[in-house]
CSV table of C-alpha atoms in Angstrom, one decimal:
chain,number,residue,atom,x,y,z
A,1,UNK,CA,100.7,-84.3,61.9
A,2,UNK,CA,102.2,-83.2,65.5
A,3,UNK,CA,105.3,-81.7,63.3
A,4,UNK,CA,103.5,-79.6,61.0
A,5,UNK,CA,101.6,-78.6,63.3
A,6,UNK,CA,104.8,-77.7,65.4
A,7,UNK,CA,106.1,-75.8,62.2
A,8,UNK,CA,103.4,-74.1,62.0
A,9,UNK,CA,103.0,-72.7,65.5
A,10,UNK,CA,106.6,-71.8,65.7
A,11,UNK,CA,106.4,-70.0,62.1
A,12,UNK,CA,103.1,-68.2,63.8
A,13,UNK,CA,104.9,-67.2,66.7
A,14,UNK,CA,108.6,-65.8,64.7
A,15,UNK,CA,105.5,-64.0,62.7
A,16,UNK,CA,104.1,-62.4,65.4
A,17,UNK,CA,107.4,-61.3,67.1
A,18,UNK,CA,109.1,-59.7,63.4
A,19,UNK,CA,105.4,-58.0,63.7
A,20,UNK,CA,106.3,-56.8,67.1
A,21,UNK,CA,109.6,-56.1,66.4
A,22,UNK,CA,108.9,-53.6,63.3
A,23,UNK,CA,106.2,-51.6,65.2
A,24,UNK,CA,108.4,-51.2,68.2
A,25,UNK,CA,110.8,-49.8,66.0
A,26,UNK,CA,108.1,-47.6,64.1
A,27,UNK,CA,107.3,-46.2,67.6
A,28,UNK,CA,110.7,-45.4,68.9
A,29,UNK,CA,111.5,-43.4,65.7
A,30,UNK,CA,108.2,-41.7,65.6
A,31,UNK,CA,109.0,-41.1,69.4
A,32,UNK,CA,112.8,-39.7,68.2
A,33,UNK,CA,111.4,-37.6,65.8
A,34,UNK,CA,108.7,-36.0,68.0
A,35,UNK,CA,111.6,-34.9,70.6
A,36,UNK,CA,114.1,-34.0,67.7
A,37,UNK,CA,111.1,-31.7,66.6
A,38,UNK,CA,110.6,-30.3,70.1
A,39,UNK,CA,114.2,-29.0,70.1
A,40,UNK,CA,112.9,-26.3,67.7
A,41,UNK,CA,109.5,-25.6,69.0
A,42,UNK,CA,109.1,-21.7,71.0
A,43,UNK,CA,109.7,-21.9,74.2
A,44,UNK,CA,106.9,-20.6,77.2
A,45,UNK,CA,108.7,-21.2,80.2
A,46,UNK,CA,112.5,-21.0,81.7
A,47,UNK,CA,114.0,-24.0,83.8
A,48,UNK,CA,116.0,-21.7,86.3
A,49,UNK,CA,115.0,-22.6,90.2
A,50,UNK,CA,113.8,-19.6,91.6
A,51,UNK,CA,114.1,-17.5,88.1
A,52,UNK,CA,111.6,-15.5,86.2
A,53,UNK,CA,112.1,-13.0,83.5
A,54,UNK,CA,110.7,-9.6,82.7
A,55,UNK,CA,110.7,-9.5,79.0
A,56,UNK,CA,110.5,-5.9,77.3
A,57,UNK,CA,109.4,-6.0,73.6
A,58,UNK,CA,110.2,-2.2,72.0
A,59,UNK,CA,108.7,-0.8,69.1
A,60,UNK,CA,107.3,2.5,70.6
A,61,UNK,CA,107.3,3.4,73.9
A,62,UNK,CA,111.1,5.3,73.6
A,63,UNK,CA,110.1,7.8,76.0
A,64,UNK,CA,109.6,5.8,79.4
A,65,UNK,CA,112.9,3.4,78.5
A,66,UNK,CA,114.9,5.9,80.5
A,67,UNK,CA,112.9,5.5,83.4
A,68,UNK,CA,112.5,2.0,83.0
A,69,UNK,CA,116.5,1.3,82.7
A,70,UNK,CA,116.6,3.1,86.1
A,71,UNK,CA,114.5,1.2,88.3
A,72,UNK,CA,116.8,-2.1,86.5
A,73,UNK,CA,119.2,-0.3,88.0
A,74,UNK,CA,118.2,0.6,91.0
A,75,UNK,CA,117.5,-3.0,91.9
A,76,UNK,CA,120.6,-4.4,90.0
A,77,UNK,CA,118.6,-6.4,88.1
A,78,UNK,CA,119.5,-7.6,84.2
A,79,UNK,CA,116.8,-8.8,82.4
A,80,UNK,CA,116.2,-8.7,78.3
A,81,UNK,CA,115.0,-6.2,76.0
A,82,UNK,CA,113.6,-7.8,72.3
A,83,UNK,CA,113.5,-4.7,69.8
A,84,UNK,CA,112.0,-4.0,66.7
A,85,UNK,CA,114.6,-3.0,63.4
A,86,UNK,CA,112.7,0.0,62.4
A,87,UNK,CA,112.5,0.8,66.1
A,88,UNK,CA,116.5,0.4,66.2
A,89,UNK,CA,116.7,2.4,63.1
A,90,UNK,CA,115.2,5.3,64.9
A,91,UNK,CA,116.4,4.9,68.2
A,92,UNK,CA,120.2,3.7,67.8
A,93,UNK,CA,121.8,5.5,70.7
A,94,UNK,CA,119.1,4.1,73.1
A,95,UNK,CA,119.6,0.7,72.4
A,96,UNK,CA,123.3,1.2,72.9
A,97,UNK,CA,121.7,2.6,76.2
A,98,UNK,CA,120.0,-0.7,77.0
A,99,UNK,CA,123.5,-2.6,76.2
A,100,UNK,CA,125.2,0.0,78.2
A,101,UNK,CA,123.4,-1.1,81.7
A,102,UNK,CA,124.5,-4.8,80.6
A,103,UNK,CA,120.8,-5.8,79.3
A,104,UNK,CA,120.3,-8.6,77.1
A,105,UNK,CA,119.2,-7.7,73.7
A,106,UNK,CA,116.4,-10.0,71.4
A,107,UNK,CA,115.3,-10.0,68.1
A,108,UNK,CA,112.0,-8.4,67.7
A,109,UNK,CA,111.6,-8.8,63.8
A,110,UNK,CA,112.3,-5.6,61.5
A,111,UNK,CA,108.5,-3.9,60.7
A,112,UNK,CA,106.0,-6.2,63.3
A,113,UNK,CA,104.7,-7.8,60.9
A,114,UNK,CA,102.4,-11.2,61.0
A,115,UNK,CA,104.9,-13.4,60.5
A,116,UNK,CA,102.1,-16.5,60.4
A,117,UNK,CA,101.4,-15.4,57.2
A,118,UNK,CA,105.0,-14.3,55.9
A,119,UNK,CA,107.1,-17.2,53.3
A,120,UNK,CA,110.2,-19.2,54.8
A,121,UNK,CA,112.3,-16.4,53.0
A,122,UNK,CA,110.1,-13.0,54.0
A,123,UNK,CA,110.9,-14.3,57.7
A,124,UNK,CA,114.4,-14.6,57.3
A,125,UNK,CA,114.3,-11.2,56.2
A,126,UNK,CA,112.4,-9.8,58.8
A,127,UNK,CA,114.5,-11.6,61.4
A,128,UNK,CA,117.6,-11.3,60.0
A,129,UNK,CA,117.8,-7.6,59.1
A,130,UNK,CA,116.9,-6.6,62.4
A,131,UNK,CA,119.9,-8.7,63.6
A,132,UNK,CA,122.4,-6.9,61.3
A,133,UNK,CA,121.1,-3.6,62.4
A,134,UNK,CA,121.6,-4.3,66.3
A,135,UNK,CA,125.1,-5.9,65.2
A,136,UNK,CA,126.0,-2.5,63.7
A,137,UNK,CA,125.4,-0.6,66.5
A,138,UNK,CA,126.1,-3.0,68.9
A,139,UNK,CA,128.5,-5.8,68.2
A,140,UNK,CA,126.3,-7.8,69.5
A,141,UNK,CA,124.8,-11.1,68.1
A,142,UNK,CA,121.3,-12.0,69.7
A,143,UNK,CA,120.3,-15.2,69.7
A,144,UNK,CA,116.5,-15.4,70.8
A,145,UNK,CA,113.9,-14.5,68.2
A,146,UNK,CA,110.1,-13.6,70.0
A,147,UNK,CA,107.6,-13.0,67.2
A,148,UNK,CA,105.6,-10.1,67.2
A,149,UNK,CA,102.6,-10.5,68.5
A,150,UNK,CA,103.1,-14.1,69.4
A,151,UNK,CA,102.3,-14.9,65.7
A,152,UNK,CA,104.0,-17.4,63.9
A,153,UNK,CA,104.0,-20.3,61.7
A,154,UNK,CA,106.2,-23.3,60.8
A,155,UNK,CA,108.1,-21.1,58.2
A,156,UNK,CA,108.8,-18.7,61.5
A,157,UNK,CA,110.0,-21.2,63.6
A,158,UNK,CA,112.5,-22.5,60.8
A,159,UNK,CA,113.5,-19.4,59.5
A,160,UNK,CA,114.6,-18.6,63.2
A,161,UNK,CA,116.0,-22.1,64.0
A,162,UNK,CA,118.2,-21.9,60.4
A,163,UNK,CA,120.0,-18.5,61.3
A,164,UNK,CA,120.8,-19.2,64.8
A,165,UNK,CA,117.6,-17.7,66.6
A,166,UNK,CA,115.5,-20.0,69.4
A,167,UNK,CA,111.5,-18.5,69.4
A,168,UNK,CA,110.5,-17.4,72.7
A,169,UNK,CA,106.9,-16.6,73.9
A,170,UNK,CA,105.7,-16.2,77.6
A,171,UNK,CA,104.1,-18.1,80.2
A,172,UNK,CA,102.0,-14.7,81.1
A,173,UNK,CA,101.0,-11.2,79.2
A,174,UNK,CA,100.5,-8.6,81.4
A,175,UNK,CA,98.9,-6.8,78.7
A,176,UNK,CA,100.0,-3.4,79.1
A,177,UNK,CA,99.5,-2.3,75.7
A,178,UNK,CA,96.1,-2.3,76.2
A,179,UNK,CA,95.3,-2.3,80.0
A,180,UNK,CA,96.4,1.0,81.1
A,181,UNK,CA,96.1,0.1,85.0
A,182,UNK,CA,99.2,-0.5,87.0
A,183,UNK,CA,97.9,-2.2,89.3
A,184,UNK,CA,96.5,-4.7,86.7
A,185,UNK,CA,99.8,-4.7,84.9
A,186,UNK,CA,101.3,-6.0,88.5
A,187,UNK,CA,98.4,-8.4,89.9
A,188,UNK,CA,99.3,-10.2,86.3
A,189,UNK,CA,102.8,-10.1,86.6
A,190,UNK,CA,102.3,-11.7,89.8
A,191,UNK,CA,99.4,-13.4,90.5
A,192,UNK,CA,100.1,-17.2,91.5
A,193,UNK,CA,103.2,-17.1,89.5
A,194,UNK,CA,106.3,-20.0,89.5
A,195,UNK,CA,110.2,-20.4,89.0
A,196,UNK,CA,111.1,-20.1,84.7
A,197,UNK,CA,107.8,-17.3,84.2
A,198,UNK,CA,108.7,-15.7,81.4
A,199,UNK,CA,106.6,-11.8,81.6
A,200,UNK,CA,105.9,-10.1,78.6
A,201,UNK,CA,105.7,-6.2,79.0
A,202,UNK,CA,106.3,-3.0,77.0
A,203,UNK,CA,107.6,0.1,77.3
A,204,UNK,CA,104.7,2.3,78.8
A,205,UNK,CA,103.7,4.5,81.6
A,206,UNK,CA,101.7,2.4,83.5
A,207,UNK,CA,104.3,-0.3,83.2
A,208,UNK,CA,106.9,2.3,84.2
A,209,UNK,CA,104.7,2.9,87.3
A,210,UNK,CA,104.1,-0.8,88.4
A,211,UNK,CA,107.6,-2.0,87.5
A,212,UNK,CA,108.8,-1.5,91.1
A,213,UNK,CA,106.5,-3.0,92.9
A,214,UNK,CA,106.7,-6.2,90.5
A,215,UNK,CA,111.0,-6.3,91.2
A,216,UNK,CA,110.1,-6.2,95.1
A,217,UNK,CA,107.6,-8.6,95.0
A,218,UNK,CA,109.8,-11.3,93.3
A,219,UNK,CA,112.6,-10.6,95.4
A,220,UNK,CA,111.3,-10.7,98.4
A,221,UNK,CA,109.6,-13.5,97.8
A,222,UNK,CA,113.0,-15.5,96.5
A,223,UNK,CA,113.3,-14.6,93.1
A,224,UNK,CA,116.2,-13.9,90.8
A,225,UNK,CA,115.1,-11.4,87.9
A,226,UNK,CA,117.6,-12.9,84.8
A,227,UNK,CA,117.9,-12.6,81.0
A,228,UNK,CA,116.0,-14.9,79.2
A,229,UNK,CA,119.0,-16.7,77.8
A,230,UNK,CA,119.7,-17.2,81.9
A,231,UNK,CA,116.3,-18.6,82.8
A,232,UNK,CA,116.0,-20.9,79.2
A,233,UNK,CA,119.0,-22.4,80.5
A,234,UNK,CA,121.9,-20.7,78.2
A,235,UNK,CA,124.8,-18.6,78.9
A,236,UNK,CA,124.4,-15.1,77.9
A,237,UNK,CA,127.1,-12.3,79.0
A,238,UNK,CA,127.1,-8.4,78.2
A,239,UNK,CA,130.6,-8.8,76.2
A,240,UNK,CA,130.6,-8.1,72.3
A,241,UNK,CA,130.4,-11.7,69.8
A,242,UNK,CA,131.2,-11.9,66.3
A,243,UNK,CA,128.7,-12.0,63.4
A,244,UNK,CA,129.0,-13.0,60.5
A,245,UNK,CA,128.1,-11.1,57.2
C-alpha cells in the first residue's frame, strides 16, 4: 500500500513539474516573440543623453525652407527633413538644398495619403517611390519612414520594415500646421521636455519665427540638436549610399 502510494505521489509530482516545465516554455517564447515584434514597432522617442530632434515633415511650406535652413545654419545644427514624393517632384533643387547643408533626409510617403487604410502593396508603393525619387536627385538612400499624419496600420509598419525603412513618430507635436502662434509653437517644443524628444514641425512662418528661440533654449540648457538616425541610436552621415533598383 505504502508503494503505490509512493508511485503515485512521485508520478503526481514528475506530472506537475512536465506541467511546469511546458508553460514556462510557453511563456519565454510568447515573451521572445513580443520583443522580436517590438524590433519593428514606430519608434516615439531617441536614446541619445542629452539629444532631442527637430523633425521637419515637407509637403508645402517651400517658401520658408530657405529661412529655415539658415537659422540650422547659423547654429550649426543638423537635424532631419522627412519629404513628401510629389513634394520632391516639384521642388527637386531644394531638397538638394537641404542635402547640401548636410541635413538628414526621411521618407515622407509619395501623395500623404492614409496609409491605415492603404494594402501591404499600396504602402510599398507609396513608400518606395518616394525613396527612388530622392535617390535620383540625391544619391541618397533614407532609411526612416514617418507616416503622414501619424496614420498607420500593421501593413504600414511591414511594408516599411520589408524595404529597409524604421517608422518613426514623435514624443511631441507642436502643431504648427494648425496653431499659427509662435510662441505656442515654442512653449510645445519645450515645455517640460527630456533627452531622445523627437519634435514634429513643418515648414511655416510661425515655425520659421519661433525656430530660434527653440535652438537656444535647448542648447543652453545642454542639449545636442541631431538627426533622428543620431538620437534613435544609428549612424547616419551626409555622404552619398548606394540603392538598389
Amino acid at each position: 500500500m505504502k508503494g503505490k502510494l509512493f508511485t503515485h505521489v512521485v508520478a503526481n509530482v514528475i506530472l506537475v513539474t512536465l506541467v511546469l516545465a511546458v508553460a514556462f516554455v510557453g511563456f519565454v517564447g510568447a515573451t521572445t516573440n513580443v520583443f522580436k515584434s517590438n524590433d519593428n514597432a514606430p519608434i516615439y522617442r531617441g536614446s541619445g543623453a542629452n539629444q532631442v530632434s527637430l523633425m521637419i515633415n515637407v509637403y508645402w511650406g517651400t517658401e520658408y525652407i530657405d529661412d529655415i535652413l539658415a537659422i540650422f545654419d547659423k547654429y550649426n545644427v543638423v537635424t532631419t527633413f522627412f519629404v513628401g514624393g510629389s513634394w520632391v517632384a516639384q521642388y527637386p533643387e531644394m531638397l538638394c538644398k537641404i542635402v547640401s547643408y548636410g541635413h538628414e533626409i526621411g521618407n515622407h510617403g509619395y501623395h500623404h495619403k492614409e496609409h491605415s487604410k492603404l494594402t501591404y502593396s499600396d504602402n510599398i508603393k507609396e513608400i518606395v517611390s518616394c525613396g527612388k525619387l530622392v535617390f535620383e536627385y540625391t544619391g541618397k538612400s533614407m532609411t526612416l519612414f514617418a507616416p503622414p499624419g501619424g496614420d498607420f496600420g500593421n501593413d504600414t509598419i511591414v511594408a516599411a520594415r520589408d524595404n529597409g525603412y524604421k517608422t518613426i513618430m514623435w514624443s511631441r507635436d507642436t502643431i504648427d500646421w494648425r496653431d499659427k502662434d509662435s510662441q505656442v509653437v515654442f512653449n510645445r517644443a519645450t515645455k517640460d521636455t527630456s533627452s531622445g524628444e523627437l519634435i514634429l514641425m513643418h515648414p511655416t512662418a510661425h515655425t520659421r519665427d519661433a525656430l530660434e528661440k527653440i535652438i537656444k533654449y535647448y542648447l543652453n540648457n545642454g542639449y545636442s540638436i541631431v538627426p533622428v538616425s543620431t538620437n534613435i541610436g544609428e549612424i547616419w552621415t551626409s555622404t552619398n549610399n548606394t540603392q538598389a533598383d
